[in-house]
PDB file of C-alpha atoms and ligand atoms in Angstrom:
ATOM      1  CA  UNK A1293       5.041  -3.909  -9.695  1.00 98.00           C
ATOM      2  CA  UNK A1294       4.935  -4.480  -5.637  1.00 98.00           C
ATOM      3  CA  UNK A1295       2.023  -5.773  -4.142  1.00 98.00           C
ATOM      4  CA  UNK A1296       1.568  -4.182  -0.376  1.00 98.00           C
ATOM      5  CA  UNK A1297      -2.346  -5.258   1.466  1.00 98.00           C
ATOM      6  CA  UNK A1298      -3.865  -2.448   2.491  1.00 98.00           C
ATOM      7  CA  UNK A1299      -5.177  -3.706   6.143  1.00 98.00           C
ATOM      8  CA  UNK A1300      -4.113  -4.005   9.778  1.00 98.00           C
ATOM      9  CA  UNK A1301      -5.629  -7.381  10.285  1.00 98.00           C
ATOM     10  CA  UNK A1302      -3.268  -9.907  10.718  1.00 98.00           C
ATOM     11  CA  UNK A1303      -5.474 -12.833   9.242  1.00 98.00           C
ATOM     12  CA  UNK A1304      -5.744 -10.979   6.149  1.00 98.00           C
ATOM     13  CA  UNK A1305      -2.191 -10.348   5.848  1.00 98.00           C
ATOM     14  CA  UNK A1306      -1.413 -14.071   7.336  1.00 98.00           C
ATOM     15  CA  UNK A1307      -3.976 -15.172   4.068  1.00 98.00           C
ATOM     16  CA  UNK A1308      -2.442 -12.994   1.477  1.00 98.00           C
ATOM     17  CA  UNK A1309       1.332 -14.230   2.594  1.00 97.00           C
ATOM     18  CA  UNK A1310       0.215 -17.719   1.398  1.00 98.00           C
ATOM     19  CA  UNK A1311      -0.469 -16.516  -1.895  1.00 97.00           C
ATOM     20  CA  UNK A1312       2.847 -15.625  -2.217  1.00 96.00           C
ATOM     21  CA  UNK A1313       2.828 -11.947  -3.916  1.00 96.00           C
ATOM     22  CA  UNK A1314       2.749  -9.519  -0.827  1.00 98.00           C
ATOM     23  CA  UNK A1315       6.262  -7.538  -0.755  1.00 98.00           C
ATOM     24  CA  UNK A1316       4.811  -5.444   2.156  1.00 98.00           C
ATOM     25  CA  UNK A1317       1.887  -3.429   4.339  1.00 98.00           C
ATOM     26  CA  UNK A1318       0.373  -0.791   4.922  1.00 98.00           C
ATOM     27  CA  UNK A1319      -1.713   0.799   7.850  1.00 98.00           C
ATOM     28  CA  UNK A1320      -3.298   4.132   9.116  1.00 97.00           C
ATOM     29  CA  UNK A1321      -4.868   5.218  12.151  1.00 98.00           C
ATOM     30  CA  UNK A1322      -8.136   3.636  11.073  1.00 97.00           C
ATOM     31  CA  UNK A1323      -7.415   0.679   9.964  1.00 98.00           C
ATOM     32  CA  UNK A1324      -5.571   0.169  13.063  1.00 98.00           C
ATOM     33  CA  UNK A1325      -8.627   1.584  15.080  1.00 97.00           C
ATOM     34  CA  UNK A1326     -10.898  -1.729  13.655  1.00 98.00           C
ATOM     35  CA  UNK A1327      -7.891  -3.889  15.288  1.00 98.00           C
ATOM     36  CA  UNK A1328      -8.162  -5.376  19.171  1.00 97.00           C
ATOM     37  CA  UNK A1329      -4.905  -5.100  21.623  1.00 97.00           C
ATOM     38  CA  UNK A1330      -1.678  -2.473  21.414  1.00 97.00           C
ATOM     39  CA  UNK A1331      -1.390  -1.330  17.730  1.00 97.00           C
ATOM     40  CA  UNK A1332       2.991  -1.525  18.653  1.00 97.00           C
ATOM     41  CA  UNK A1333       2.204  -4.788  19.278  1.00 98.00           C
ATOM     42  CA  UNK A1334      -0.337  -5.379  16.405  1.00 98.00           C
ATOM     43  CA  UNK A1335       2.263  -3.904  13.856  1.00 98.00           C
ATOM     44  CA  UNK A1336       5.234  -6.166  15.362  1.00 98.00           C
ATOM     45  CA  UNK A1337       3.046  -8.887  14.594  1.00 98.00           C
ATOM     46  CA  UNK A1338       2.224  -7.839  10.873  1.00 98.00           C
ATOM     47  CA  UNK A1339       6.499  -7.160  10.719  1.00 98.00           C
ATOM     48  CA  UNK A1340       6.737 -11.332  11.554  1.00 98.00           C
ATOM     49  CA  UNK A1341       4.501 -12.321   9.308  1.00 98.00           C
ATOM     50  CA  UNK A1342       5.921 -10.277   5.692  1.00 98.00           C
ATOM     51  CA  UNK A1343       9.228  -9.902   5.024  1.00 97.00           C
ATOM     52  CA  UNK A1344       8.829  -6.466   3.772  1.00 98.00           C
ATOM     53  CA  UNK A1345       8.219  -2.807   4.231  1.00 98.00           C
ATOM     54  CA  UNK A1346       5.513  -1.900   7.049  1.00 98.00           C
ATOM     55  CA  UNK A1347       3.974   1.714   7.116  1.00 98.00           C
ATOM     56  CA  UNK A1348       2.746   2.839  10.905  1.00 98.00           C
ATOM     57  CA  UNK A1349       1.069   6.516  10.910  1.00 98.00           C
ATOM     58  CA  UNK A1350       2.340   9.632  13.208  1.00 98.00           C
ATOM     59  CA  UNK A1351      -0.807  11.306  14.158  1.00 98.00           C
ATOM     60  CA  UNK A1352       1.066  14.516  15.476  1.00 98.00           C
ATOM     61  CA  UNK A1353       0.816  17.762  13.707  1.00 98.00           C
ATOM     62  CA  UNK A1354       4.006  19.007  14.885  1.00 98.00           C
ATOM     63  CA  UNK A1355       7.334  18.253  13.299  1.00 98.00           C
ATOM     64  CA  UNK A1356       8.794  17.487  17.001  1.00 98.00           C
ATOM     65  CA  UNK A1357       6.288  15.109  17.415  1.00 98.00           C
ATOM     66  CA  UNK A1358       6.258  13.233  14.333  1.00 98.00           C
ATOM     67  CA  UNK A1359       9.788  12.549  14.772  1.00 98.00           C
ATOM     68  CA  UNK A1360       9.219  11.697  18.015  1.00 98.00           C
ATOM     69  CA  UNK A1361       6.736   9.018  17.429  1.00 98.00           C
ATOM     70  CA  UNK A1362       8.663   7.898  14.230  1.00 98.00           C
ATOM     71  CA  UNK A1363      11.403   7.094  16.267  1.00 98.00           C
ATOM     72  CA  UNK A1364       9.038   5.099  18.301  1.00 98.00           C
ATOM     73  CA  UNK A1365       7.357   3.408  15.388  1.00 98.00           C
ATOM     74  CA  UNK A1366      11.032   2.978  13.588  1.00 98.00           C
ATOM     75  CA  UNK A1367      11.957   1.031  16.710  1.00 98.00           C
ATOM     76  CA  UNK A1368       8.978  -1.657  16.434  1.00 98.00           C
ATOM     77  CA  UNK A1369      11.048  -3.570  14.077  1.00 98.00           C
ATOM     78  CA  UNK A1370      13.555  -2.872  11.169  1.00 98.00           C
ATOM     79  CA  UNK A1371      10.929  -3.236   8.312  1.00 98.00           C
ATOM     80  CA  UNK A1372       8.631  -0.281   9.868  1.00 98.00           C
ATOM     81  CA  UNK A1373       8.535   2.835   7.617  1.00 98.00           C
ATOM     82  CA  UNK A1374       6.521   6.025   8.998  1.00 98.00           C
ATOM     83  CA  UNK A1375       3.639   7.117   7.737  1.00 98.00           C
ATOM     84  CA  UNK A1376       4.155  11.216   7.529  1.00 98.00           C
ATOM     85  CA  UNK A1377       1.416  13.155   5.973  1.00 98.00           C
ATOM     86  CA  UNK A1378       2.272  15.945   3.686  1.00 98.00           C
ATOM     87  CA  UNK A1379       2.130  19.443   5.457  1.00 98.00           C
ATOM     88  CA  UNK A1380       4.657  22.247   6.043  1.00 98.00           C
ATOM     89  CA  UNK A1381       5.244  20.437   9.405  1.00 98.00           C
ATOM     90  CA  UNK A1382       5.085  16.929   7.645  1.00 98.00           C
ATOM     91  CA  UNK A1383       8.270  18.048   5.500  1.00 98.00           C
ATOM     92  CA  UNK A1384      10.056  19.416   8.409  1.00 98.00           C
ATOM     93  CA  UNK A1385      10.443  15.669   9.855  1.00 98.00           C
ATOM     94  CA  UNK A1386      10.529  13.473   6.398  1.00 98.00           C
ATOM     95  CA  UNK A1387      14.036  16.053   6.205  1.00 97.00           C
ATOM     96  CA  UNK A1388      15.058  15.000  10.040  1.00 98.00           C
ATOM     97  CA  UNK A1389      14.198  11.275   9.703  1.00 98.00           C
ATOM     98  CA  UNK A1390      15.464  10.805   6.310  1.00 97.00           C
ATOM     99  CA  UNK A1391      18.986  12.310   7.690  1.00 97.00           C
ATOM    100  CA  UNK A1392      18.735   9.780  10.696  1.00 98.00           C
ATOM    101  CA  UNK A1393      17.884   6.944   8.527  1.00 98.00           C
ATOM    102  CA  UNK A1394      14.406   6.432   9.442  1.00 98.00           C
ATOM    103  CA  UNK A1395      12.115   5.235   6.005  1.00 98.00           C
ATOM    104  CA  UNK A1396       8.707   7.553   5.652  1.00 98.00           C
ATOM    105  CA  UNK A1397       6.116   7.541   3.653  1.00 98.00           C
ATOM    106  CA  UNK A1398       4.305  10.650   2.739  1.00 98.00           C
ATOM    107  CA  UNK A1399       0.585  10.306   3.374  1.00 98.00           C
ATOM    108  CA  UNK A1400      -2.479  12.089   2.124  1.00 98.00           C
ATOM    109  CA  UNK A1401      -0.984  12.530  -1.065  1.00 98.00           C
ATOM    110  CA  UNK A1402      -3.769  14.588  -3.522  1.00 98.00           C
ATOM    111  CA  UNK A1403      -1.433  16.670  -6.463  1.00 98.00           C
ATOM    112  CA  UNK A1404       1.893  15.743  -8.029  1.00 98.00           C
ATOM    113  CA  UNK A1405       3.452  19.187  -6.279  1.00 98.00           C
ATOM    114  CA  UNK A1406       2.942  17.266  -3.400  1.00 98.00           C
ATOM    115  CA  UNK A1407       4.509  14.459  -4.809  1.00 98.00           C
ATOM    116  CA  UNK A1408       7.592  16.405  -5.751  1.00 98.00           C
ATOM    117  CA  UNK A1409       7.798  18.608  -2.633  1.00 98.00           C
ATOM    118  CA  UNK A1410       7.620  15.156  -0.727  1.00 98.00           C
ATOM    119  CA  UNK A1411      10.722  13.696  -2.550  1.00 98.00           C
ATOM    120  CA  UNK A1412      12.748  16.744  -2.398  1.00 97.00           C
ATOM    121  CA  UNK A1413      12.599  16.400   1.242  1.00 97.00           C
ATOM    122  CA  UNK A1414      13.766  12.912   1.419  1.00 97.00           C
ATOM    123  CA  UNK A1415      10.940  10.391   1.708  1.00 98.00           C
ATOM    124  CA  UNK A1416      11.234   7.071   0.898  1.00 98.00           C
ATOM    125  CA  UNK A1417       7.760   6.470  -0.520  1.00 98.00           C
ATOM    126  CA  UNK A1418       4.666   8.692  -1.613  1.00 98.00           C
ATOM    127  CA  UNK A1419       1.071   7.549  -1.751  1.00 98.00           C
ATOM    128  CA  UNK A1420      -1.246   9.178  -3.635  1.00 98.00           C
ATOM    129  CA  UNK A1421      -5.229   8.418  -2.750  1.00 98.00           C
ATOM    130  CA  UNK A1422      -6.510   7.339  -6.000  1.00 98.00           C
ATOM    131  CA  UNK A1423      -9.864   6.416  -4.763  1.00 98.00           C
ATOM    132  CA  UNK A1424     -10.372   9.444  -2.641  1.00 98.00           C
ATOM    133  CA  UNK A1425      -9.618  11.502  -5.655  1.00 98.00           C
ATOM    134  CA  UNK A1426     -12.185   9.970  -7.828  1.00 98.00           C
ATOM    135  CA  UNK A1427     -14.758  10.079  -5.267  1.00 97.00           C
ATOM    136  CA  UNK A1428     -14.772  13.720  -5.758  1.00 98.00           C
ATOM    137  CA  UNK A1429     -14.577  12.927  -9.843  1.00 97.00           C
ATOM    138  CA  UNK A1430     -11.293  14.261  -9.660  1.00 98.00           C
ATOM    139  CA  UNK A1431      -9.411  11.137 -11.655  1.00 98.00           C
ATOM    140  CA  UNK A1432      -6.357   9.893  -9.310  1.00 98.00           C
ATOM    141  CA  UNK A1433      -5.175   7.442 -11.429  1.00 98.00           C
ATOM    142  CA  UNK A1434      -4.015  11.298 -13.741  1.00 98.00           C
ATOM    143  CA  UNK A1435      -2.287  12.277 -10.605  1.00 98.00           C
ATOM    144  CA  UNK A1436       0.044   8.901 -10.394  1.00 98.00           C
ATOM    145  CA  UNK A1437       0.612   9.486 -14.318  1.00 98.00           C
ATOM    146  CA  UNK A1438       2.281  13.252 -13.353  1.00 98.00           C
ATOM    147  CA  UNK A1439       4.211  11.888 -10.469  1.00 98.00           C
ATOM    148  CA  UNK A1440       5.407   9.071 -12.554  1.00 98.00           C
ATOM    149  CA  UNK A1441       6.620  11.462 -15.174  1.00 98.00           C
ATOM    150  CA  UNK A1442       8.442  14.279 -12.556  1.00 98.00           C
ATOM    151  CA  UNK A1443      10.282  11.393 -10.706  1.00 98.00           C
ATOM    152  CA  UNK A1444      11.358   9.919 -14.003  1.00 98.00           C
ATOM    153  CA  UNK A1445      12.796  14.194 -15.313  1.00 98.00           C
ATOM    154  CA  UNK A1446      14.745  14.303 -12.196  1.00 98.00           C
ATOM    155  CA  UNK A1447      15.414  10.456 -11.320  1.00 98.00           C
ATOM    156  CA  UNK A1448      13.953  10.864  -7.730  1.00 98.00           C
ATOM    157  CA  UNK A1449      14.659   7.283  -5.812  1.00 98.00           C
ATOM    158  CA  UNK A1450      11.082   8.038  -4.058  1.00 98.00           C
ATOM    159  CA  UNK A1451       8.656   5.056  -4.871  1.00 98.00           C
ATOM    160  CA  UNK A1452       5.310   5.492  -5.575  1.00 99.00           C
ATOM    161  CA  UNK A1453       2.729   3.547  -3.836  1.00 98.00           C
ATOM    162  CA  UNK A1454      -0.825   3.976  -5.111  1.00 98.00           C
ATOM    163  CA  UNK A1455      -3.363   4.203  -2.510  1.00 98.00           C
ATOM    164  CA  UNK A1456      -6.502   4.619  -1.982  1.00 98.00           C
ATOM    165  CA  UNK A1457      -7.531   1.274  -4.155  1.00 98.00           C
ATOM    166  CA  UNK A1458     -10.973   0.378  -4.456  1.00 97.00           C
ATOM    167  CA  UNK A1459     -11.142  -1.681  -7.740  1.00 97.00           C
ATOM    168  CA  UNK A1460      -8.936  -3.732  -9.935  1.00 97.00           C
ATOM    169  CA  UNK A1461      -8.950  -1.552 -12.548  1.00 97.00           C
ATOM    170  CA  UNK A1462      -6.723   0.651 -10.138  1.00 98.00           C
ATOM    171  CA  UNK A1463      -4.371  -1.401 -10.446  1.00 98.00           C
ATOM    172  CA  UNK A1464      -4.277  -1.891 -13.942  1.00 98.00           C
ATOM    173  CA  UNK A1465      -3.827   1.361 -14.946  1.00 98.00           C
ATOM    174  CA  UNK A1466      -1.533   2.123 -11.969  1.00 98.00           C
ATOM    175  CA  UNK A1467       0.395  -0.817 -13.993  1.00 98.00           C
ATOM    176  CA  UNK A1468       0.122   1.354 -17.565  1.00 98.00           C
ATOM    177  CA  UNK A1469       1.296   4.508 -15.728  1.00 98.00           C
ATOM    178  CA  UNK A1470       4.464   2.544 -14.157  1.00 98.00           C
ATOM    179  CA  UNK A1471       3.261   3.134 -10.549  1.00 98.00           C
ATOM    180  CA  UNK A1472       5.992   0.957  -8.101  1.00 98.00           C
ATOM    181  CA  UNK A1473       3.673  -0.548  -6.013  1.00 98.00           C
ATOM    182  CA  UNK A1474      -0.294  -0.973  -5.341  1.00 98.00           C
ATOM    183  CA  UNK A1475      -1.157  -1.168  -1.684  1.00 98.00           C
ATOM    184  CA  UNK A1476      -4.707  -3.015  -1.872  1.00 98.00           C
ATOM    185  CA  UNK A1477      -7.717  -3.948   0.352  1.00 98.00           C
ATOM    186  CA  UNK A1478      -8.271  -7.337   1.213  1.00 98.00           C
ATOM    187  CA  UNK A1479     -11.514  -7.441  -0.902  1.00 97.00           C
ATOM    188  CA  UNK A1480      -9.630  -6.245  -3.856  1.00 98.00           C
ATOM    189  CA  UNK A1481      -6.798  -8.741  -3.536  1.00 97.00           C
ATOM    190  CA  UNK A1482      -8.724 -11.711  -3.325  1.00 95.00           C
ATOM    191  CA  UNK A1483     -10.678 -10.754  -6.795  1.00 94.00           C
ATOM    192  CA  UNK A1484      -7.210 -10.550  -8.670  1.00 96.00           C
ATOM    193  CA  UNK A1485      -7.166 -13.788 -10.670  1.00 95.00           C
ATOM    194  CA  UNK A1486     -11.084 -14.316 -10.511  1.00 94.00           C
ATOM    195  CA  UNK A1487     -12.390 -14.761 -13.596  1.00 96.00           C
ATOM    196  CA  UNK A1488     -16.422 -16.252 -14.726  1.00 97.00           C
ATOM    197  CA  UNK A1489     -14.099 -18.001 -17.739  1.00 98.00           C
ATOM    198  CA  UNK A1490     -11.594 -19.422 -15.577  1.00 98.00           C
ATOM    199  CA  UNK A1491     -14.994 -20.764 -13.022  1.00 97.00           C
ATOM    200  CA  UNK A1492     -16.571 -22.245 -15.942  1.00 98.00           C
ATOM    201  CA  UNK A1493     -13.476 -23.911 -17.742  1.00 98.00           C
ATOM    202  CA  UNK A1494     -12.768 -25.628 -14.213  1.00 98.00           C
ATOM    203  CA  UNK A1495     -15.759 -27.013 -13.747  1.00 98.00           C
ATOM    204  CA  UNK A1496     -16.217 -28.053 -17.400  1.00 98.00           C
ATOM    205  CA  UNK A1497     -12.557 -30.288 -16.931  1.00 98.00           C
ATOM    206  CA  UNK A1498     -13.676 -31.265 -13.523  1.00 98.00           C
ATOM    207  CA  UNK A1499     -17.268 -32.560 -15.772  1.00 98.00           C
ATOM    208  CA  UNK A1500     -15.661 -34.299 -18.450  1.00 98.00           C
ATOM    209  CA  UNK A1501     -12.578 -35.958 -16.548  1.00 97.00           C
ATOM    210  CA  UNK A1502     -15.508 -37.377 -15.119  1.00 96.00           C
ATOM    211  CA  UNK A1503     -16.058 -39.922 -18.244  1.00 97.00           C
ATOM    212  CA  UNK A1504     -12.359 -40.908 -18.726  1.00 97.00           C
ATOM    213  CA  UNK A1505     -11.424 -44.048 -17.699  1.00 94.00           C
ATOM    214  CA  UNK A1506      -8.827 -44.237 -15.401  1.00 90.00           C
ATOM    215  CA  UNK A1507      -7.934 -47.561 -14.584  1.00 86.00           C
TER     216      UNK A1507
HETATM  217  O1  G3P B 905      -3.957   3.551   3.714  1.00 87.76           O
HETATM  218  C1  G3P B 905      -4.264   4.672   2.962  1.00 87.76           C
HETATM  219  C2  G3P B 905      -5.339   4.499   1.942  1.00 87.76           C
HETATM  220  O2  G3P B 905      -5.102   3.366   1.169  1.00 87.76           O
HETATM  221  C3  G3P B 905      -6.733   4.632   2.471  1.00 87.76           C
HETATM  222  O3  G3P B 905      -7.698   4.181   1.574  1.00 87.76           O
HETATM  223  O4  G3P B 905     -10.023   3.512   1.067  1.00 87.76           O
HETATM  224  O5  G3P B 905      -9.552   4.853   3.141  1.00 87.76           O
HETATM  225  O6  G3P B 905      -9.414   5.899   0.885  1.00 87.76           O
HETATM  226  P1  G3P B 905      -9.259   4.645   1.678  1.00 87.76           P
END
């Protein structure tokens, strides 16, 4: 499974490098919003910093647009991927920039006929918003499970990047469902090898190397 961090802020990203598991990012118009200076700049930065795929959102509604500001976005650097959400419109340009060579990823993601409508047209990745479908106790994780499942029928190339994370477990089961990549929050991230038993077995060395002689 890929690791992406789901954040625009470059310290966070910078921190999560170190760790040495991020294979990429991804942004949307808010988390860009919480960032200061030029968000082209901002996401040129991010492209320096991980050697990987970077997702930038269109915020048109119109296909013209949307390709318009992919092209834009594309140009940034040559790991950016566009952020497309799925709408009649949304298709319309995931066809066009797919055919130009531009990388998307459908946004907004919610039912697996989105899923396969999204990879008929082209797109490179899909993200389904696990957390935003619980919320409304509508489990997301069963969504990723049926777009695992149709890709796999009709061997669609389109990775599936499960969004949306709010907990570990997320990405646990996104794991048992083969889901290609997690993009995660910062918060979550950090809490991925945490452990109370791990804490305690540390400190319990740390006590008892204490009474060995060393010398
Ligand atoms: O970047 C898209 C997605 O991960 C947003 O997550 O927490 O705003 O539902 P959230």
């Amino acid at each position: 499974m890929k690791f992406f961090i789901d954040t625009a802020n470059l310290e966070e990203i910078q921190e999560a490098e170190s760790w040495g598991i991020l294979d990429g990012v991804t942004t949307n118009p808010t988390l860009l919003s919480r960032e200061e200076g030029n968000y082209k700049e901002n996401l040129k930065k991010i492209c320096e910093v991980v050697d990987g795929p970077v997702s930038g959102e269109v915020v048109s509604l119109e296909a013209d647009g949307m390709v318009e500001e992919a092209r834009e976005i594309a140009a940034i650097h040559d790991n950016m991927v566009v952020k497309i959400p799925i709408t009649l419109e949304g298709l319309k340009a995931i066809k066009r920039l797919t055919a130009e060579g531009i990388k998307t990823n459908t946004t907004l993601v919610f039912s697996p006929l989105q899923a396969l409508i999204a990879a008929k047209a082209g797109t490179t990745f899909v993200s389904p918003f696990v957390g935003r479908m619980d919320d409304i106790q509508s489990p997301g994780m069963d969504v990723v499970e049926k777009i695992v499942k149709i890709y796999d029928n009709y061997d669609f190339e389109t990775e599936i990047i499960v969004a949306s994370i709010r907990n570990p477990i997320h990405i646990v089961d996104a794991g048992i469902v083969g889901a290609d990549i997690c993009t995660i929050p910062y918060k979550v991230i950090k809490k991925l090898v945490s452990h109370p038993k791990t804490d305690e077995g540390i400190e319990r060395f740390l006590q008892d190397w204490e009474k060995v002689e060393k010398q």
